[in-house]
């Protein structure tokens, strides 16, 4: 199983999703490959946003070594699922030609299908705390055998 997490910049939300999923997979010894990327090329090769690094660290997860990258229909066509953070990510992937059936929004997994809000312009850490908690609970639901949809 191969799962790609997708947001706009690949520096705030999807690196958190990747880090949380990696931790879950490691702890449960699962055979699942994960990665993350952005629909934009604005932060290619940059580390995650300092605030995402800090909130992940607070919960024992190190995402500081991740590097931003942009999704490509050429090299990213063979993932089983594309887990996007919001409706605009989903629209962008469909417009790029990715298969609609493989695209799921993270909020489908226990957040009433809500978008994970873009925290980039937040002025304080509370927004990042909320985003971390939302991503964390949805990823746990996504992998949990009782509620799993994947
Ligand atoms: P992300 O957040 O999509 O969660 O990584 C953003 C990061 C940067 C920008 C927008 C959203 N930006 O406009 O540069």
JSON list of C-alpha atoms and ligand atoms in Angstrom, two decimals:
[
{"chain": "A", "resi": 1, "resn": "UNK", "atom": "CA", "xyz": [0.00, 0.00, 0.00]},
{"chain": "A", "resi": 2, "resn": "UNK", "atom": "CA", "xyz": [1.34, 3.41, -1.00]},
{"chain": "A", "resi": 3, "resn": "UNK", "atom": "CA", "xyz": [-0.23, 6.64, 0.31]},
{"chain": "A", "resi": 4, "resn": "UNK", "atom": "CA", "xyz": [0.74, 10.16, -0.74]},
{"chain": "A", "resi": 5, "resn": "UNK", "atom": "CA", "xyz": [-0.36, 13.13, 1.41]},
{"chain": "A", "resi": 6, "resn": "UNK", "atom": "CA", "xyz": [-0.93, 16.33, -0.55]},
{"chain": "A", "resi": 7, "resn": "UNK", "atom": "CA", "xyz": [-1.38, 20.00, 0.41]},
{"chain": "A", "resi": 8, "resn": "UNK", "atom": "CA", "xyz": [-0.59, 23.31, -1.30]},
{"chain": "A", "resi": 9, "resn": "UNK", "atom": "CA", "xyz": [2.93, 24.17, -0.11]},
{"chain": "A", "resi": 10, "resn": "UNK", "atom": "CA", "xyz": [4.19, 20.86, 1.38]},
{"chain": "A", "resi": 11, "resn": "UNK", "atom": "CA", "xyz": [5.58, 22.79, 4.34]},
{"chain": "A", "resi": 12, "resn": "UNK", "atom": "CA", "xyz": [2.68, 22.97, 6.86]},
{"chain": "A", "resi": 13, "resn": "UNK", "atom": "CA", "xyz": [-0.05, 20.29, 6.67]},
{"chain": "A", "resi": 14, "resn": "UNK", "atom": "CA", "xyz": [1.15, 17.38, 4.52]},
{"chain": "A", "resi": 15, "resn": "UNK", "atom": "CA", "xyz": [4.56, 17.10, 6.26]},
{"chain": "A", "resi": 16, "resn": "UNK", "atom": "CA", "xyz": [2.64, 16.79, 9.54]},
{"chain": "A", "resi": 17, "resn": "UNK", "atom": "CA", "xyz": [0.45, 14.09, 7.99]},
{"chain": "A", "resi": 18, "resn": "UNK", "atom": "CA", "xyz": [3.53, 12.26, 6.69]},
{"chain": "A", "resi": 19, "resn": "UNK", "atom": "CA", "xyz": [5.29, 12.44, 10.06]},
{"chain": "A", "resi": 20, "resn": "UNK", "atom": "CA", "xyz": [2.24, 11.28, 12.03]},
{"chain": "A", "resi": 21, "resn": "UNK", "atom": "CA", "xyz": [1.58, 8.44, 9.56]},
{"chain": "A", "resi": 22, "resn": "UNK", "atom": "CA", "xyz": [5.24, 7.31, 9.65]},
{"chain": "A", "resi": 23, "resn": "UNK", "atom": "CA", "xyz": [5.11, 7.15, 13.43]},
{"chain": "A", "resi": 24, "resn": "UNK", "atom": "CA", "xyz": [1.85, 5.14, 13.36]},
{"chain": "A", "resi": 25, "resn": "UNK", "atom": "CA", "xyz": [3.21, 2.74, 10.72]},
{"chain": "A", "resi": 26, "resn": "UNK", "atom": "CA", "xyz": [6.46, 2.24, 12.65]},
{"chain": "A", "resi": 27, "resn": "UNK", "atom": "CA", "xyz": [4.67, 1.60, 15.96]},
{"chain": "A", "resi": 28, "resn": "UNK", "atom": "CA", "xyz": [2.24, -0.92, 14.43]},
{"chain": "A", "resi": 29, "resn": "UNK", "atom": "CA", "xyz": [4.84, -2.47, 12.15]},
{"chain": "A", "resi": 30, "resn": "UNK", "atom": "CA", "xyz": [2.67, -1.98, 9.04]},
{"chain": "A", "resi": 31, "resn": "UNK", "atom": "CA", "xyz": [3.78, -2.43, 5.46]},
{"chain": "A", "resi": 32, "resn": "UNK", "atom": "CA", "xyz": [2.64, 0.95, 4.13]},
{"chain": "A", "resi": 33, "resn": "UNK", "atom": "CA", "xyz": [4.73, 3.45, 2.18]},
{"chain": "A", "resi": 34, "resn": "UNK", "atom": "CA", "xyz": [3.99, 7.15, 2.73]},
{"chain": "A", "resi": 35, "resn": "UNK", "atom": "CA", "xyz": [5.29, 10.44, 1.38]},
{"chain": "A", "resi": 36, "resn": "UNK", "atom": "CA", "xyz": [4.02, 14.00, 1.04]},
{"chain": "A", "resi": 37, "resn": "UNK", "atom": "CA", "xyz": [4.12, 16.73, -1.58]},
{"chain": "A", "resi": 38, "resn": "UNK", "atom": "CA", "xyz": [2.59, 20.04, -2.62]},
{"chain": "A", "resi": 39, "resn": "UNK", "atom": "CA", "xyz": [0.50, 21.02, -5.63]},
{"chain": "A", "resi": 40, "resn": "UNK", "atom": "CA", "xyz": [2.63, 24.19, -5.89]},
{"chain": "A", "resi": 41, "resn": "UNK", "atom": "CA", "xyz": [6.36, 24.46, -6.44]},
{"chain": "A", "resi": 42, "resn": "UNK", "atom": "CA", "xyz": [6.74, 27.39, -4.05]},
{"chain": "A", "resi": 43, "resn": "UNK", "atom": "CA", "xyz": [8.74, 25.60, -1.35]},
{"chain": "A", "resi": 44, "resn": "UNK", "atom": "CA", "xyz": [10.71, 22.97, -3.23]},
{"chain": "A", "resi": 45, "resn": "UNK", "atom": "CA", "xyz": [13.65, 21.63, -1.18]},
{"chain": "A", "resi": 46, "resn": "UNK", "atom": "CA", "xyz": [12.70, 23.73, 1.86]},
{"chain": "A", "resi": 47, "resn": "UNK", "atom": "CA", "xyz": [12.27, 22.16, 5.29]},
{"chain": "A", "resi": 48, "resn": "UNK", "atom": "CA", "xyz": [8.76, 22.28, 6.83]},
{"chain": "A", "resi": 49, "resn": "UNK", "atom": "CA", "xyz": [7.51, 25.54, 8.36]},
{"chain": "A", "resi": 50, "resn": "UNK", "atom": "CA", "xyz": [9.15, 26.14, 11.77]},
{"chain": "A", "resi": 51, "resn": "UNK", "atom": "CA", "xyz": [5.73, 26.03, 13.46]},
{"chain": "A", "resi": 52, "resn": "UNK", "atom": "CA", "xyz": [4.91, 22.60, 12.00]},
{"chain": "A", "resi": 53, "resn": "UNK", "atom": "CA", "xyz": [8.35, 21.32, 13.08]},
{"chain": "A", "resi": 54, "resn": "UNK", "atom": "CA", "xyz": [7.72, 22.65, 16.60]},
{"chain": "A", "resi": 55, "resn": "UNK", "atom": "CA", "xyz": [4.21, 21.26, 17.03]},
{"chain": "A", "resi": 56, "resn": "UNK", "atom": "CA", "xyz": [5.33, 17.83, 15.76]},
{"chain": "A", "resi": 57, "resn": "UNK", "atom": "CA", "xyz": [8.31, 17.89, 18.14]},
{"chain": "A", "resi": 58, "resn": "UNK", "atom": "CA", "xyz": [5.95, 18.66, 21.03]},
{"chain": "A", "resi": 59, "resn": "UNK", "atom": "CA", "xyz": [4.23, 15.32, 20.29]},
{"chain": "A", "resi": 60, "resn": "UNK", "atom": "CA", "xyz": [7.48, 13.40, 19.82]},
{"chain": "A", "resi": 61, "resn": "UNK", "atom": "CA", "xyz": [7.67, 13.42, 16.02]},
{"chain": "A", "resi": 62, "resn": "UNK", "atom": "CA", "xyz": [10.65, 14.74, 14.07]},
{"chain": "A", "resi": 63, "resn": "UNK", "atom": "CA", "xyz": [9.75, 16.22, 10.68]},
{"chain": "A", "resi": 64, "resn": "UNK", "atom": "CA", "xyz": [12.72, 18.60, 10.50]},
{"chain": "A", "resi": 65, "resn": "UNK", "atom": "CA", "xyz": [14.55, 16.56, 7.83]},
{"chain": "A", "resi": 66, "resn": "UNK", "atom": "CA", "xyz": [11.68, 16.53, 5.32]},
{"chain": "A", "resi": 67, "resn": "UNK", "atom": "CA", "xyz": [12.08, 18.54, 2.13]},
{"chain": "A", "resi": 68, "resn": "UNK", "atom": "CA", "xyz": [9.33, 20.22, 0.11]},
{"chain": "A", "resi": 69, "resn": "UNK", "atom": "CA", "xyz": [8.55, 18.75, -3.27]},
{"chain": "A", "resi": 70, "resn": "UNK", "atom": "CA", "xyz": [5.95, 19.32, -5.97]},
{"chain": "A", "resi": 71, "resn": "UNK", "atom": "CA", "xyz": [3.61, 16.58, -7.17]},
{"chain": "A", "resi": 72, "resn": "UNK", "atom": "CA", "xyz": [4.05, 15.43, -10.77]},
{"chain": "A", "resi": 73, "resn": "UNK", "atom": "CA", "xyz": [1.79, 13.32, -12.98]},
{"chain": "A", "resi": 74, "resn": "UNK", "atom": "CA", "xyz": [4.95, 11.78, -14.41]},
{"chain": "A", "resi": 75, "resn": "UNK", "atom": "CA", "xyz": [6.62, 10.50, -11.23]},
{"chain": "A", "resi": 76, "resn": "UNK", "atom": "CA", "xyz": [3.63, 10.28, -8.85]},
{"chain": "A", "resi": 77, "resn": "UNK", "atom": "CA", "xyz": [1.13, 8.29, -10.94]},
{"chain": "A", "resi": 78, "resn": "UNK", "atom": "CA", "xyz": [1.43, 4.99, -9.11]},
{"chain": "A", "resi": 79, "resn": "UNK", "atom": "CA", "xyz": [0.29, 5.79, -5.56]},
{"chain": "A", "resi": 80, "resn": "UNK", "atom": "CA", "xyz": [-2.72, 3.81, -4.31]},
{"chain": "A", "resi": 81, "resn": "UNK", "atom": "CA", "xyz": [-4.26, 6.84, -2.59]},
{"chain": "A", "resi": 82, "resn": "UNK", "atom": "CA", "xyz": [-3.78, 10.60, -2.71]},
{"chain": "A", "resi": 83, "resn": "UNK", "atom": "CA", "xyz": [-4.93, 12.01, 0.64]},
{"chain": "A", "resi": 84, "resn": "UNK", "atom": "CA", "xyz": [-5.54, 15.73, 0.20]},
{"chain": "A", "resi": 85, "resn": "UNK", "atom": "CA", "xyz": [-6.09, 18.36, 2.90]},
{"chain": "A", "resi": 86, "resn": "UNK", "atom": "CA", "xyz": [-8.81, 20.47, 1.26]},
{"chain": "A", "resi": 87, "resn": "UNK", "atom": "CA", "xyz": [-11.16, 20.80, -1.71]},
{"chain": "A", "resi": 88, "resn": "UNK", "atom": "CA", "xyz": [-8.76, 23.00, -3.67]},
{"chain": "A", "resi": 89, "resn": "UNK", "atom": "CA", "xyz": [-6.04, 20.33, -3.45]},
{"chain": "A", "resi": 90, "resn": "UNK", "atom": "CA", "xyz": [-8.59, 17.82, -4.78]},
{"chain": "A", "resi": 91, "resn": "UNK", "atom": "CA", "xyz": [-9.60, 20.10, -7.67]},
{"chain": "A", "resi": 92, "resn": "UNK", "atom": "CA", "xyz": [-5.95, 20.73, -8.53]},
{"chain": "A", "resi": 93, "resn": "UNK", "atom": "CA", "xyz": [-5.15, 16.99, -8.68]},
{"chain": "A", "resi": 94, "resn": "UNK", "atom": "CA", "xyz": [-8.19, 16.26, -10.85]},
{"chain": "A", "resi": 95, "resn": "UNK", "atom": "CA", "xyz": [-7.18, 19.10, -13.19]},
{"chain": "A", "resi": 96, "resn": "UNK", "atom": "CA", "xyz": [-3.65, 17.67, -13.39]},
{"chain": "A", "resi": 97, "resn": "UNK", "atom": "CA", "xyz": [-5.14, 14.35, -14.53]},
{"chain": "A", "resi": 98, "resn": "UNK", "atom": "CA", "xyz": [-4.96, 12.19, -11.40]},
{"chain": "A", "resi": 99, "resn": "UNK", "atom": "CA", "xyz": [-7.66, 9.50, -11.07]},
{"chain": "A", "resi": 100, "resn": "UNK", "atom": "CA", "xyz": [-10.62, 10.86, -9.10]},
{"chain": "A", "resi": 101, "resn": "UNK", "atom": "CA", "xyz": [-11.30, 7.47, -7.45]},
{"chain": "A", "resi": 102, "resn": "UNK", "atom": "CA", "xyz": [-7.87, 7.46, -5.80]},
{"chain": "A", "resi": 103, "resn": "UNK", "atom": "CA", "xyz": [-8.24, 10.94, -4.27]},
{"chain": "A", "resi": 104, "resn": "UNK", "atom": "CA", "xyz": [-9.61, 11.16, -0.72]},
{"chain": "A", "resi": 105, "resn": "UNK", "atom": "CA", "xyz": [-9.84, 14.12, 1.60]},
{"chain": "A", "resi": 106, "resn": "UNK", "atom": "CA", "xyz": [-8.32, 13.54, 5.04]},
{"chain": "A", "resi": 107, "resn": "UNK", "atom": "CA", "xyz": [-11.44, 15.02, 6.70]},
{"chain": "A", "resi": 108, "resn": "UNK", "atom": "CA", "xyz": [-13.49, 12.09, 5.35]},
{"chain": "A", "resi": 109, "resn": "UNK", "atom": "CA", "xyz": [-11.87, 10.05, 8.10]},
{"chain": "A", "resi": 110, "resn": "UNK", "atom": "CA", "xyz": [-13.72, 11.38, 11.12]},
{"chain": "A", "resi": 111, "resn": "UNK", "atom": "CA", "xyz": [-13.93, 15.14, 10.68]},
{"chain": "A", "resi": 112, "resn": "UNK", "atom": "CA", "xyz": [-17.31, 15.34, 8.91]},
{"chain": "A", "resi": 113, "resn": "UNK", "atom": "CA", "xyz": [-15.49, 15.77, 5.63]},
{"chain": "A", "resi": 114, "resn": "UNK", "atom": "CA", "xyz": [-14.14, 19.17, 6.73]},
{"chain": "A", "resi": 115, "resn": "UNK", "atom": "CA", "xyz": [-11.09, 20.74, 5.07]},
{"chain": "A", "resi": 116, "resn": "UNK", "atom": "CA", "xyz": [-7.89, 20.77, 7.12]},
{"chain": "A", "resi": 117, "resn": "UNK", "atom": "CA", "xyz": [-7.49, 24.57, 7.22]},
{"chain": "A", "resi": 118, "resn": "UNK", "atom": "CA", "xyz": [-4.39, 26.15, 5.69]},
{"chain": "A", "resi": 119, "resn": "UNK", "atom": "CA", "xyz": [-2.46, 27.41, 8.75]},
{"chain": "A", "resi": 120, "resn": "UNK", "atom": "CA", "xyz": [0.26, 29.30, 6.83]},
{"chain": "A", "resi": 121, "resn": "UNK", "atom": "CA", "xyz": [-1.04, 32.78, 7.70]},
{"chain": "A", "resi": 122, "resn": "UNK", "atom": "CA", "xyz": [-1.94, 32.01, 11.30]},
{"chain": "A", "resi": 123, "resn": "UNK", "atom": "CA", "xyz": [-0.46, 34.43, 13.80]},
{"chain": "A", "resi": 124, "resn": "UNK", "atom": "CA", "xyz": [-0.15, 32.08, 16.76]},
{"chain": "A", "resi": 125, "resn": "UNK", "atom": "CA", "xyz": [0.52, 28.44, 17.56]},
{"chain": "A", "resi": 126, "resn": "UNK", "atom": "CA", "xyz": [-3.08, 27.58, 18.52]},
{"chain": "A", "resi": 127, "resn": "UNK", "atom": "CA", "xyz": [-3.98, 27.14, 14.86]},
{"chain": "A", "resi": 128, "resn": "UNK", "atom": "CA", "xyz": [-1.10, 24.71, 14.38]},
{"chain": "A", "resi": 129, "resn": "UNK", "atom": "CA", "xyz": [-2.15, 22.86, 17.52]},
{"chain": "A", "resi": 130, "resn": "UNK", "atom": "CA", "xyz": [-5.70, 22.51, 16.09]},
{"chain": "A", "resi": 131, "resn": "UNK", "atom": "CA", "xyz": [-4.38, 21.39, 12.71]},
{"chain": "A", "resi": 132, "resn": "UNK", "atom": "CA", "xyz": [-2.07, 18.83, 14.35]},
{"chain": "A", "resi": 133, "resn": "UNK", "atom": "CA", "xyz": [-4.96, 17.38, 16.40]},
{"chain": "A", "resi": 134, "resn": "UNK", "atom": "CA", "xyz": [-7.26, 17.20, 13.39]},
{"chain": "A", "resi": 135, "resn": "UNK", "atom": "CA", "xyz": [-4.64, 15.49, 11.21]},
{"chain": "A", "resi": 136, "resn": "UNK", "atom": "CA", "xyz": [-3.66, 13.13, 14.03]},
{"chain": "A", "resi": 137, "resn": "UNK", "atom": "CA", "xyz": [-7.19, 11.95, 14.77]},
{"chain": "A", "resi": 138, "resn": "UNK", "atom": "CA", "xyz": [-8.08, 11.50, 11.08]},
{"chain": "A", "resi": 139, "resn": "UNK", "atom": "CA", "xyz": [-4.91, 9.49, 10.40]},
{"chain": "A", "resi": 140, "resn": "UNK", "atom": "CA", "xyz": [-5.57, 7.26, 13.39]},
{"chain": "A", "resi": 141, "resn": "UNK", "atom": "CA", "xyz": [-9.12, 6.66, 12.09]},
{"chain": "A", "resi": 142, "resn": "UNK", "atom": "CA", "xyz": [-7.82, 6.05, 8.59]},
{"chain": "A", "resi": 143, "resn": "UNK", "atom": "CA", "xyz": [-5.52, 3.26, 9.77]},
{"chain": "A", "resi": 144, "resn": "UNK", "atom": "CA", "xyz": [-7.74, 1.93, 12.56]},
{"chain": "A", "resi": 145, "resn": "UNK", "atom": "CA", "xyz": [-9.14, -1.48, 11.59]},
{"chain": "A", "resi": 146, "resn": "UNK", "atom": "CA", "xyz": [-12.64, -0.69, 12.90]},
{"chain": "A", "resi": 147, "resn": "UNK", "atom": "CA", "xyz": [-13.21, 2.52, 10.99]},
{"chain": "A", "resi": 148, "resn": "UNK", "atom": "CA", "xyz": [-10.84, 2.03, 8.12]},
{"chain": "A", "resi": 149, "resn": "UNK", "atom": "CA", "xyz": [-12.00, 3.00, 4.67]},
{"chain": "A", "resi": 150, "resn": "UNK", "atom": "CA", "xyz": [-8.68, 2.43, 2.93]},
{"chain": "B", "resi": 1, "resn": "LIG", "atom": "P1", "xyz": [0.53, 23.99, 3.34]},
{"chain": "B", "resi": 1, "resn": "LIG", "atom": "O1", "xyz": [0.51, 25.53, 3.74]},
{"chain": "B", "resi": 1, "resn": "LIG", "atom": "O2", "xyz": [-0.22, 23.87, 2.04]},
{"chain": "B", "resi": 1, "resn": "LIG", "atom": "O3", "xyz": [-0.17, 23.31, 4.47]},
{"chain": "B", "resi": 1, "resn": "LIG", "atom": "O4", "xyz": [1.99, 23.61, 3.22]},
{"chain": "B", "resi": 1, "resn": "LIG", "atom": "C1", "xyz": [0.95, 26.56, 2.91]},
{"chain": "B", "resi": 1, "resn": "LIG", "atom": "C2", "xyz": [2.29, 26.87, 2.85]},
{"chain": "B", "resi": 1, "resn": "LIG", "atom": "C3", "xyz": [2.72, 27.94, 2.08]},
{"chain": "B", "resi": 1, "resn": "LIG", "atom": "C4", "xyz": [1.82, 28.65, 1.33]},
{"chain": "B", "resi": 1, "resn": "LIG", "atom": "C5", "xyz": [0.47, 28.33, 1.37]},
{"chain": "B", "resi": 1, "resn": "LIG", "atom": "C6", "xyz": [0.03, 27.28, 2.17]},
{"chain": "B", "resi": 1, "resn": "LIG", "atom": "N1", "xyz": [2.27, 29.75, 0.54]},
{"chain": "B", "resi": 1, "resn": "LIG", "atom": "O5", "xyz": [1.41, 30.52, 0.07]},
{"chain": "B", "resi": 1, "resn": "LIG", "atom": "O6", "xyz": [3.48, 29.92, 0.36]}
]
